[in-house]
Every structure is written in C-alpha cells, then in structure tokens.
Short mmCIF file of C-alpha atoms and ligand atoms in Angstrom, two decimals:
data_model
loop_
_atom_site.label_atom_id
_atom_site.label_comp_id
_atom_site.label_asym_id
_atom_site.label_seq_id
_atom_site.Cartn_x
_atom_site.Cartn_y
_atom_site.Cartn_z
CA MET A 1 79.87 107.82 147.93
CA SER A 2 82.69 105.29 147.83
CA PHE A 3 84.58 104.14 144.76
CA ASN A 4 86.67 100.94 144.79
CA PRO A 5 89.78 101.05 142.57
CA THR A 6 90.61 97.49 141.50
CA SER A 7 93.02 98.13 138.62
CA LEU A 8 94.78 101.49 138.73
CA LEU A 9 96.82 103.17 135.99
CA VAL A 10 99.33 105.65 137.41
CA THR A 11 101.23 107.87 134.99
CA GLY A 12 104.54 109.42 136.00
CA GLY A 13 104.93 106.93 138.83
CA ALA A 14 108.73 106.96 138.61
CA GLY A 15 108.83 110.63 139.59
CA PHE A 16 108.85 112.22 143.04
CA ILE A 17 105.17 112.32 143.96
CA GLY A 18 104.08 109.43 141.75
CA SER A 19 106.52 107.00 143.37
CA ASN A 20 105.59 108.10 146.88
CA PHE A 21 101.93 107.72 145.94
CA ILE A 22 102.43 104.19 144.59
CA HIS A 23 104.18 103.10 147.80
CA SER A 24 101.47 104.61 149.96
CA PHE A 25 98.54 103.41 147.84
CA MET A 26 99.80 99.84 147.46
CA ALA A 27 100.43 99.54 151.19
CA ASN A 28 96.83 100.65 151.85
CA ASN A 29 95.25 98.69 148.97
CA PRO A 30 97.07 95.37 148.57
CA GLU A 31 94.24 93.91 146.44
CA CYS A 32 94.45 96.60 143.75
CA THR A 33 96.66 96.06 140.69
CA VAL A 34 98.84 99.08 139.86
CA THR A 35 100.24 99.73 136.38
CA ASN A 36 102.86 102.47 136.28
CA LEU A 37 103.25 104.14 132.86
CA ASP A 38 106.32 106.36 132.71
CA CYS A 39 108.64 107.22 129.83
CA LEU A 40 111.57 107.94 132.21
CA THR A 41 112.55 111.50 131.40
CA TYR A 42 115.45 112.91 133.44
CA ALA A 43 112.97 113.10 136.36
CA GLY A 44 111.90 109.46 136.23
CA ASN A 45 113.91 107.17 138.50
CA LEU A 46 113.11 103.48 138.89
CA LYS A 47 115.32 103.39 141.95
CA ASN A 48 112.39 105.05 143.73
CA LEU A 49 110.43 101.83 143.29
CA THR A 50 112.92 99.01 143.91
CA ALA A 51 110.96 97.89 146.98
CA LEU A 52 108.10 96.84 144.68
CA GLU A 53 110.14 94.60 142.42
CA GLY A 54 108.65 91.10 142.52
CA ASN A 55 105.27 92.36 143.75
CA ARG A 56 102.77 90.62 141.45
CA LYS A 57 100.22 93.40 141.86
CA TYR A 58 102.64 95.97 140.40
CA ARG A 59 103.88 96.37 136.83
CA PHE A 60 106.03 99.02 135.20
CA ILE A 61 105.54 99.98 131.56
CA ARG A 62 108.05 102.28 129.96
CA GLY A 63 106.07 104.43 127.55
CA ASP A 64 104.86 107.90 126.67
CA ILE A 65 101.47 109.29 127.62
CA GLY A 66 101.49 110.78 124.12
CA ASP A 67 101.26 107.27 122.63
CA ALA A 68 97.48 106.93 122.29
CA ALA A 69 97.58 103.31 121.11
CA LEU A 70 99.72 102.28 124.08
CA VAL A 71 97.43 104.06 126.55
CA ALA A 72 94.31 102.53 124.93
CA GLY A 73 95.86 99.05 125.05
CA LEU A 74 96.76 99.36 128.73
CA LEU A 75 93.32 100.64 129.69
CA ALA A 76 91.61 97.73 127.93
CA ASP A 77 94.07 94.91 128.65
CA GLN A 78 94.42 95.70 132.35
CA ARG A 79 90.68 96.46 132.75
CA ILE A 80 91.71 99.74 134.34
CA ASN A 81 88.95 101.30 136.44
CA ALA A 82 90.93 104.32 137.72
CA VAL A 83 93.60 106.60 136.28
CA VAL A 84 95.76 108.88 138.41
CA HIS A 85 97.63 111.15 136.04
CA PHE A 86 100.84 112.58 137.51
CA ALA A 87 103.10 112.51 134.43
CA ALA A 88 104.27 116.00 133.60
CA GLU A 89 107.20 118.28 133.15
CA SER A 90 107.26 119.77 136.63
CA HIS A 91 110.09 122.28 137.03
CA VAL A 92 109.24 125.98 136.62
CA ASP A 93 112.81 127.03 135.76
CA ARG A 94 113.00 124.52 132.91
CA SER A 95 109.68 125.81 131.55
CA ILE A 96 111.22 129.26 131.24
CA THR A 97 114.19 128.06 129.20
CA GLY A 98 112.25 125.45 127.18
CA PRO A 99 108.47 125.76 127.24
CA GLU A 100 107.62 123.53 124.26
CA ILE A 101 107.97 120.17 126.01
CA PHE A 102 105.70 121.51 128.78
CA VAL A 103 102.91 122.09 126.29
CA ARG A 104 103.51 118.75 124.60
CA THR A 105 103.56 116.69 127.79
CA ASN A 106 101.29 118.63 130.11
CA VAL A 107 98.62 119.82 127.65
CA LEU A 108 98.68 117.45 124.68
CA GLY A 109 99.68 114.47 126.86
CA THR A 110 96.75 115.15 129.17
CA GLN A 111 94.39 115.45 126.22
CA ILE A 112 95.48 111.99 125.04
CA MET A 113 95.04 110.54 128.53
CA LEU A 114 91.56 112.09 128.69
CA GLU A 115 90.51 111.00 125.22
CA GLU A 116 91.64 107.39 125.64
CA SER A 117 90.09 107.30 129.11
CA ARG A 118 86.81 108.64 127.69
CA LYS A 119 86.66 105.91 125.04
CA HIS A 120 87.53 103.24 127.59
CA TRP A 121 84.93 104.53 130.07
CA GLN A 122 82.25 104.73 127.35
CA SER A 123 83.07 101.21 126.14
CA ALA A 124 81.82 100.03 129.55
CA VAL A 125 84.56 97.40 129.86
CA VAL A 126 84.47 98.32 133.54
CA SER A 127 81.30 99.14 135.45
CA ASP A 128 82.58 102.27 137.17
CA PHE A 129 85.54 104.52 136.39
CA ARG A 130 87.46 107.55 137.70
CA TYR A 131 90.06 109.80 136.09
CA LEU A 132 92.06 111.91 138.56
CA GLN A 133 94.19 114.79 137.28
CA ILE A 134 97.04 115.81 139.59
CA SER A 135 97.51 119.55 139.46
CA THR A 136 99.07 122.40 141.35
CA ASP A 137 98.25 125.56 143.28
CA GLU A 138 100.38 127.39 140.69
CA VAL A 139 97.40 127.42 138.29
CA TYR A 140 95.87 130.15 140.49
CA GLY A 141 98.78 132.56 139.98
CA SER A 142 100.21 134.64 142.79
CA LEU A 143 98.80 136.03 146.04
CA GLY A 144 99.58 139.28 147.83
CA ASP A 145 100.37 139.37 151.55
CA THR A 146 96.94 138.04 152.57
CA GLY A 147 94.28 135.63 151.36
CA TYR A 148 94.22 132.03 150.19
CA PHE A 149 93.56 130.09 147.00
CA THR A 150 90.19 128.34 147.12
CA GLU A 151 88.76 126.05 144.45
CA GLU A 152 86.77 129.09 143.22
CA THR A 153 89.85 131.26 142.65
CA PRO A 154 90.11 132.02 138.91
CA LEU A 155 92.99 130.36 137.06
CA ALA A 156 95.71 132.96 136.42
CA ALA A 157 98.87 131.00 135.69
CA ASN A 158 102.07 133.01 135.25
CA SER A 159 104.80 130.59 134.13
CA PRO A 160 104.84 128.34 131.06
CA TYR A 161 104.73 125.41 133.52
CA SER A 162 101.68 126.64 135.37
CA ALA A 163 99.98 127.74 132.13
CA SER A 164 100.39 124.21 130.78
CA LYS A 165 98.94 122.76 134.00
CA ALA A 166 96.03 125.22 133.87
CA GLY A 167 95.38 124.23 130.24
CA ALA A 168 95.27 120.60 131.31
CA ASP A 169 92.88 121.40 134.18
CA LEU A 170 90.52 123.15 131.77
CA LEU A 171 90.57 120.12 129.48
CA VAL A 172 89.65 117.94 132.48
CA ARG A 173 86.77 120.27 133.25
CA ALA A 174 85.71 120.17 129.58
CA TYR A 175 85.66 116.35 129.51
CA HIS A 176 83.40 116.34 132.53
CA GLU A 177 81.08 119.08 131.26
CA THR A 178 80.95 117.87 127.66
CA PHE A 179 80.99 114.09 127.98
CA GLY A 180 79.94 113.63 131.59
CA MET A 181 83.20 111.81 132.19
CA PRO A 182 83.80 111.03 135.90
CA THR A 183 86.85 113.25 136.35
CA LEU A 184 88.47 114.53 139.52
CA ASN A 185 91.05 117.28 139.87
CA THR A 186 93.37 118.02 142.79
CA ARG A 187 95.56 121.11 143.18
CA CYS A 188 98.30 120.80 145.75
CA SER A 189 100.87 123.13 147.24
CA ASN A 190 104.66 122.53 147.27
CA ASN A 191 105.62 119.00 148.29
CA TYR A 192 108.76 117.88 150.10
CA GLY A 193 110.02 114.47 151.20
CA PRO A 194 111.95 111.40 149.95
CA TYR A 195 112.82 110.88 146.25
CA HIS A 196 112.64 114.60 145.43
CA PHE A 197 114.84 115.44 142.44
CA PRO A 198 117.64 117.76 143.62
CA GLU A 199 116.82 120.54 141.19
CA LYS A 200 113.97 121.62 143.48
CA LEU A 201 114.63 123.93 146.42
CA ILE A 202 114.66 121.62 149.48
CA PRO A 203 116.68 118.66 148.07
CA LEU A 204 119.00 121.12 146.31
CA LEU A 205 119.70 122.84 149.63
CA ILE A 206 120.41 119.55 151.40
CA HIS A 207 122.67 118.33 148.62
CA ASN A 208 124.61 121.60 148.34
CA ILE A 209 125.03 121.98 152.10
CA ILE A 210 126.45 118.48 152.43
CA ASN A 211 128.89 119.31 149.63
CA LYS A 212 129.61 122.86 150.89
CA LYS A 213 128.36 124.40 147.65
CA PRO A 214 126.58 127.79 147.32
CA LEU A 215 122.87 127.92 148.16
CA PRO A 216 121.19 130.01 145.43
CA VAL A 217 118.32 132.13 146.76
CA TYR A 218 116.30 133.82 144.03
CA GLY A 219 115.61 137.55 144.35
CA ASP A 220 115.12 138.83 147.90
CA GLY A 221 114.27 135.37 149.30
CA LEU A 222 110.91 136.64 150.57
CA ASN A 223 108.69 134.65 148.21
CA VAL A 224 106.34 132.40 150.16
CA ARG A 225 105.55 128.73 149.52
CA ASP A 226 103.11 126.49 151.41
CA TRP A 227 104.86 123.16 152.12
CA LEU A 228 103.22 119.73 152.49
CA HIS A 229 104.86 116.36 153.10
CA VAL A 230 104.53 114.20 150.00
CA ARG A 231 103.02 111.31 152.00
CA ASP A 232 100.24 113.59 153.21
CA HIS A 233 99.63 114.48 149.57
CA ALA A 234 99.48 110.77 148.69
CA VAL A 235 96.86 110.08 151.36
CA ALA A 236 94.78 113.05 150.19
CA ILE A 237 94.85 111.79 146.59
CA GLU A 238 93.64 108.37 147.71
CA ALA A 239 90.79 109.97 149.66
CA VAL A 240 89.73 112.06 146.65
CA LEU A 241 89.89 109.05 144.31
CA LYS A 242 87.71 106.92 146.56
CA GLN A 243 85.31 109.42 148.06
CA ALA A 244 84.93 112.54 145.91
CA SER A 245 81.99 113.17 143.60
CA PRO A 246 82.77 113.06 139.87
CA GLY A 247 83.47 116.52 138.48
CA SER A 248 84.88 117.87 141.72
CA VAL A 249 88.04 119.88 142.32
CA TYR A 250 89.97 119.76 145.61
CA ASN A 251 92.79 121.93 146.88
CA ILE A 252 95.39 120.11 149.00
CA GLY A 253 97.65 121.93 151.45
CA GLY A 254 98.88 121.86 155.01
CA ASN A 255 98.54 125.52 156.03
CA ASN A 256 102.31 125.76 156.31
CA GLU A 257 103.62 128.96 154.71
CA TRP A 258 107.32 129.75 154.74
CA LYS A 259 109.36 132.55 153.24
CA ASN A 260 112.10 130.94 151.15
CA ILE A 261 114.91 132.50 153.17
CA ASN A 262 113.47 131.08 156.39
CA ILE A 263 113.38 127.58 154.87
CA VAL A 264 116.97 128.02 153.73
CA ASN A 265 118.06 129.11 157.22
CA LEU A 266 116.17 126.24 158.85
CA VAL A 267 117.72 123.58 156.61
CA CYS A 268 121.17 125.15 157.17
CA ASP A 269 120.76 125.04 160.94
CA LEU A 270 119.39 121.47 161.06
CA LEU A 271 122.32 120.32 158.95
CA ASP A 272 124.87 122.23 161.08
CA GLU A 273 123.74 120.00 163.92
CA ARG A 274 123.68 116.75 161.95
CA LEU A 275 126.98 117.32 160.17
CA GLY A 276 128.75 118.42 163.33
CA ARG A 277 129.43 121.91 161.96
CA ALA A 278 129.46 125.09 164.04
CA TYR A 279 126.13 126.88 164.40
CA GLY A 280 125.83 129.36 161.49
CA GLU A 281 128.48 127.70 159.32
CA ASN A 282 126.06 126.49 156.64
CA ARG A 283 124.37 129.90 156.40
CA THR A 284 127.63 131.31 155.02
CA LEU A 285 126.86 129.29 151.84
CA ILE A 286 123.73 131.38 151.14
CA THR A 287 124.09 133.32 147.87
CA PHE A 288 121.41 135.70 146.63
CA VAL A 289 121.10 135.35 142.84
CA LYS A 290 119.08 136.93 140.02
CA ASP A 291 115.36 136.40 140.48
CA ARG A 292 113.32 133.86 138.51
CA PRO A 293 111.44 135.76 135.75
CA GLY A 294 107.75 136.08 136.64
CA HIS A 295 108.49 134.64 140.09
CA ASP A 296 105.15 134.17 141.88
CA ARG A 297 105.31 136.00 145.22
CA ARG A 298 103.14 133.92 147.47
CA TYR A 299 101.13 130.68 147.40
CA ALA A 300 98.77 129.71 150.21
CA ILE A 301 96.15 126.98 149.97
CA ASP A 302 92.75 126.89 151.60
CA ALA A 303 92.17 123.12 151.93
CA SER A 304 89.04 123.42 154.08
CA LYS A 305 86.82 121.81 151.42
CA LEU A 306 88.96 118.64 151.52
CA LYS A 307 88.93 118.60 155.32
CA HIS A 308 85.21 119.24 155.51
CA ASP A 309 84.04 116.84 152.77
CA LEU A 310 86.52 113.98 153.09
CA GLY A 311 87.92 114.34 156.59
CA TRP A 312 91.54 114.65 155.42
CA SER A 313 94.16 116.53 157.38
CA PRO A 314 97.95 116.24 157.27
CA ALA A 315 99.58 113.72 159.58
CA TYR A 316 103.02 115.36 159.53
CA THR A 317 103.96 118.48 161.40
CA PHE A 318 106.53 120.45 159.41
CA GLU A 319 109.03 120.09 162.23
CA GLN A 320 108.80 116.28 162.02
CA GLY A 321 108.57 116.15 158.22
CA ILE A 322 111.58 118.33 157.47
CA ALA A 323 113.72 116.55 160.08
CA GLU A 324 112.79 113.14 158.63
CA THR A 325 113.41 114.40 155.10
CA ILE A 326 116.89 115.64 155.94
CA ASP A 327 117.64 112.33 157.63
CA TRP A 328 116.33 110.44 154.59
CA TYR A 329 118.77 112.27 152.30
CA LEU A 330 121.64 111.70 154.72
CA ASP A 331 120.77 107.99 154.94
CA ASN A 332 120.32 107.66 151.18
CA GLN A 333 123.44 109.30 149.81
CA GLU A 334 123.77 106.50 147.25
CA TRP A 335 120.37 107.47 145.79
CA VAL A 336 121.51 111.10 145.63
CA SER A 337 124.87 110.34 144.08
CA GLU A 338 123.28 108.10 141.44
CA VAL A 339 120.94 110.94 140.55
CA THR A 340 123.66 113.56 140.41
CA SER A 341 126.07 111.32 138.44
CA GLY A 342 123.30 110.18 136.06
CA ALA A 343 123.87 106.50 136.94
CA TYR A 344 120.16 106.09 137.79
CA ARG A 345 119.42 106.27 134.07
CA ASP A 346 121.08 102.88 133.47
CA TYR A 347 118.71 101.10 135.83
CA TYR A 348 115.98 100.45 133.26
CA GLN A 349 118.35 98.73 130.89
CA SER A 350 120.02 96.60 133.53
CA HIS A 351 116.75 95.50 135.19
CA TYR A 352 114.23 95.49 132.36
CA GLY A 353 116.56 94.79 129.44
CA GLY A 354 115.28 97.76 127.41
CA GLY A 355 117.07 100.60 125.63
CA ALA A 356 119.15 103.05 127.60
CA ALA A 357 117.16 105.87 129.14
P1 NAD B 1 108.54 114.78 138.63
O1 NAD B 1 109.14 115.71 137.61
O2 NAD B 1 109.34 114.33 139.78
O3 NAD B 1 108.03 113.45 137.88
C1 NAD B 1 107.36 113.47 136.65
C2 NAD B 1 107.32 112.04 136.11
O4 NAD B 1 106.57 112.05 134.88
C3 NAD B 1 108.69 111.45 135.79
O5 NAD B 1 108.81 110.14 136.29
C4 NAD B 1 108.74 111.47 134.27
O6 NAD B 1 109.57 110.45 133.72
C5 NAD B 1 107.27 111.27 133.92
N1 NAD B 1 106.93 111.77 132.59
C6 NAD B 1 107.20 113.00 132.08
N2 NAD B 1 106.76 113.08 130.81
C7 NAD B 1 106.16 111.89 130.52
C8 NAD B 1 105.51 111.37 129.37
N3 NAD B 1 105.39 112.08 128.25
N4 NAD B 1 105.03 110.10 129.43
C9 NAD B 1 105.17 109.35 130.55
N5 NAD B 1 105.80 109.80 131.66
C10 NAD B 1 106.28 111.05 131.66
O7 NAD B 1 107.21 115.49 139.08
P2 NAD B 1 106.51 115.54 140.52
O8 NAD B 1 107.12 116.64 141.29
O9 NAD B 1 106.45 114.18 141.07
O10 NAD B 1 105.05 116.02 140.09
C11 NAD B 1 104.06 115.05 139.71
C12 NAD B 1 102.78 115.78 139.37
O11 NAD B 1 102.34 116.51 140.50
C13 NAD B 1 102.91 116.77 138.23
O12 NAD B 1 101.74 116.70 137.45
C14 NAD B 1 103.03 118.11 138.93
O13 NAD B 1 102.53 119.14 138.13
C15 NAD B 1 102.15 117.89 140.16
N6 NAD B 1 102.47 118.67 141.37
C16 NAD B 1 103.76 118.71 141.84
C17 NAD B 1 104.01 119.39 143.04
C18 NAD B 1 105.40 119.43 143.63
O14 NAD B 1 105.62 120.10 144.63
N7 NAD B 1 106.38 118.71 143.10
C19 NAD B 1 102.97 120.03 143.71
C20 NAD B 1 101.68 119.99 143.17
C21 NAD B 1 101.45 119.28 142.00
O1 DAU B 2 103.35 124.89 144.24
C1 DAU B 2 103.45 123.64 143.64
C2 DAU B 2 104.64 123.61 142.73
O2 DAU B 2 105.80 123.55 143.56
C3 DAU B 2 104.62 122.44 141.75
O3 DAU B 2 103.53 122.58 140.89
C4 DAU B 2 105.93 122.38 140.95
O4 DAU B 2 105.93 121.22 140.12
C5 DAU B 2 107.08 122.31 141.92
O5 DAU B 2 108.32 122.30 141.22
C6 DAU B 2 107.04 123.48 142.89
O6 DAU B 2 107.30 124.72 142.18
P1 DAU B 2 108.19 125.89 142.82
O7 DAU B 2 108.71 126.73 141.72
O8 DAU B 2 107.48 126.56 143.93
O9 DAU B 2 109.37 124.97 143.47
P2 DAU B 2 110.95 125.15 143.50
O10 DAU B 2 111.47 124.10 144.42
O11 DAU B 2 111.53 125.23 142.14
O12 DAU B 2 111.14 126.57 144.19
C7 DAU B 2 110.60 126.84 145.48
C8 DAU B 2 110.87 128.31 145.80
O13 DAU B 2 112.30 128.48 145.97
C9 DAU B 2 110.50 129.25 144.66
O14 DAU B 2 110.04 130.46 145.22
C10 DAU B 2 111.81 129.48 143.91
C11 DAU B 2 112.84 129.39 145.01
N1 DAU B 2 114.16 128.83 144.62
C12 DAU B 2 114.18 127.66 143.94
C13 DAU B 2 115.38 127.08 143.59
C14 DAU B 2 115.41 125.78 142.81
C15 DAU B 2 115.32 129.46 145.02
O15 DAU B 2 115.29 130.54 145.66
N2 DAU B 2 116.51 128.89 144.67
C16 DAU B 2 116.59 127.73 143.95
O16 DAU B 2 117.71 127.27 143.64
#
C-alpha cells in the first residue's frame, strides 16, 4: 500500500521534532505543499524554519489547534489530504507543575484535530486521506531492568504529560474504530538533535557545560532512556504516513539505551575535548538533585514491527549523532542565545507582522 501526500497539514511544526520533520519531508517531497499550523508557545521557534522562507510550497499559519473553525478552514481551503499532528505540550517537568494546559492542548486539542479531520475526510473533498498522531513511548509507563515496549504493551502512563498523550492516543483509536477514519499512530523514544529546546536533558547539558553552570541530574542518575536522532524519527514518520495501513500503531526507536549519568558523562567528555578543557573538568559540574516525582525508571522500545513492515532502520549511530549534535549547538550559539534570552519570540512580529508572541 502506498499513499501519496499532496497537501500536508503539520501541527506544531515550529517545535523541535516538527521543524526537523518539515525540513526532512520537504527535501524528500518537493511537490507536496506543507502548511504549518503552530500557535508559537514558548516551545515554538520560527528560527528553526528560516531556510524555508520564500519556498512557495511552504506556508506558516499562526493559530491554535483548539480553534476548530481555523482547522476546518485550512483543511478545506488547502485541500489537505494528510495531517501530521505534532502540536503538544511536551515537557514532563512542566506537566507536574501545571497539568491543565497539557489536558487542554494534548487531549482536547487532539480531539478537535480528529473531529475536524473526520468531517473533512467524510466530505470527500480529497479522494484519500491520512491522519497521523505523533505520540511517545511514555504512554506505556515504566519498565524494570528487562523487556521492551511493543505496540501491544498496555498503556500505563505515569505523568500528567504521558497521561494526556495516552488519552489522545485512545481518541485516535476511537476515531478509527468508531468512524473508520484512516488514522495512524506512532510512539517514539527520546529524540535528540538540532533545534531541541534547552529545557530537555541533552541541550540543557550542552548549554550549561559551555557556560560552566551546574548539570542537574535527577535522583540517582540511573534512569534509562532510549535515544534516537530526530532525523531518523522524521524518516520513520514519513514511511508510516506513506506505507502503513490505516488504523495501525508503530513504535519508533533505535535500540540505544543509556543511563542518564552515562549520557551526562559522555557529553561532558566530548565537550572537554571541543572546548579545550582538561579531561574530567566538565564532570565537576555534575550536581545530583531531588528526583522528578513519579520518575519513570526505564524506557526501551521494540521497533521490530516498523523494521519488518516498512523496512525502516536508523541511519545515525549514536556516536555520530551525538557528536554532530554537540557540534550543531557549538556552531549555532546565536540560535541558543536567542532562545535563552527570549529574543526568538520577536521573530513572528518582525517577519510576519503579527502580534508579539
Ligand atoms: P516541542 O515542545 O518542541 O514543540 C511543540 C510545538 O507545538 C511548539 O512549536 C508549540 O508552539 C506547538 N503548540 C503547542 N500547543 C499548540 C497549540 N495549542 N496549537 C498549535 N501549536 C501548538 O515538542 P517536540 O519535542 O517537538 O514534540 C513534538 C511531538 O512529538 C509531541 O506530540 C510530543 O509528545 C512527541 N514526542 C516527543 C519526543 C521527544 O523526545 N521530544 C519523543 C516522542 C514523541
Ligand atoms: O520518551 C519520549 C519523551 O522524551 C517525550 O515524549 C517527551 O516529550 C520528551 O520531553 C522526553 O521526555 P523525558 O522526560 O524522558 O526527557 P527529558 O529530557 O526531560 O529527561 C530525560 C531524562 O533525564 C529523564 O530521565 C529525566 C532526566 N533529567 C532531565 C532534566 C531536564 C535530569 O536528570 N536532569 C534534567 O535537568
């Protein structure tokens, strides 16, 4: 089965994964029109997409996925035949201090995206249609020392963030089961790479090391995450969109488990070398801090279904990916400083003439 996206609506395309996906997808599919709907929360950064300015196949719309009339208008006017829904509140720590926006964006926002997509699909403005929900391995909860999450693992989310993503996934399932809507659902492990907001572990480490600030390690540092380069994620999403059967769920992961403390040590050592510091100097910045409440112990993805059905496997080794990522941050210090100073939030107004973000 092969589906041909001709007019794609991406939500949350100004964020970390969404922007990397748009770059990757548009390079591979120059004939497809891409509409990026993003309301530019603190995590949305149009500087991630400057390379696409002037590209007639790309348009940015500043708007909220919770605005049903806006979503309906875009689907109809642009004759959208595929939706890839990234937009979300994505940071676990923020969901602990303020869960409400997670429910509003991730659950209610997804319901609006689904409902408007259902009406558009049923109106038969386009002959074929796909709705792809971008989700996370966190919906499965936490693993012990062994085993892997498969697509059959029951949902057992533990944080307000992951609970909101699990709620959204169940709505996606319901729209397929109830209405026969051609939905797809991917669940990926931790991503790393360019344009990652420096509240998340890897870009936070790089930023703090450069600035000789403490490196906060939660709890005992022995929690395990399974890391995948964001461009490998982007390629997997494209494969699922084009090749997967409606109603299917795919895990995405690179079989690359790391204890947090080992990642911290690795990034310290690679930056010792690049910054011309003595071996071990950056490790002195490591500071063990109070654990994250409900901190999931281990994630590990079994992505064999994706490999078997669609022939996907990651192109990056972790060694190459982490080295390139560190170099990207070193080479793009202006991007980092505009994020940390907040200057990136003025970009919409200066380039699109709209209200301040
Ligand atoms: P991000 O926080 O970097 O970006 C989220 C984007 O969504 C931002 O541009 C933001 O402005 C936009 N947004 C938020 N609320 C919106 C709304 N109401 N209307 C329109 N736009 C809105 O997130 P990310 O890390 O790129 O994650 C993208 C998706 O991938 C999320 O659904 C997340 O759950 C999922 N995911 C992330 C990871 C990861 O490691 N980061 C792994 C697996 C899955
Ligand atoms: O697994 C996929 C998920 O990965 C995505 O769904 C989320 O959107 C994404 O944010 C990410 O969630 P994590 O909570 O795993 O990522 P984070 O970078 O926040 O933390 C990674 C690990 O590092 C986690 O065990 C917590 C720990 N940590 C994090 C930070 C920010 C620290 O020890 N210190 C820190 O300062």
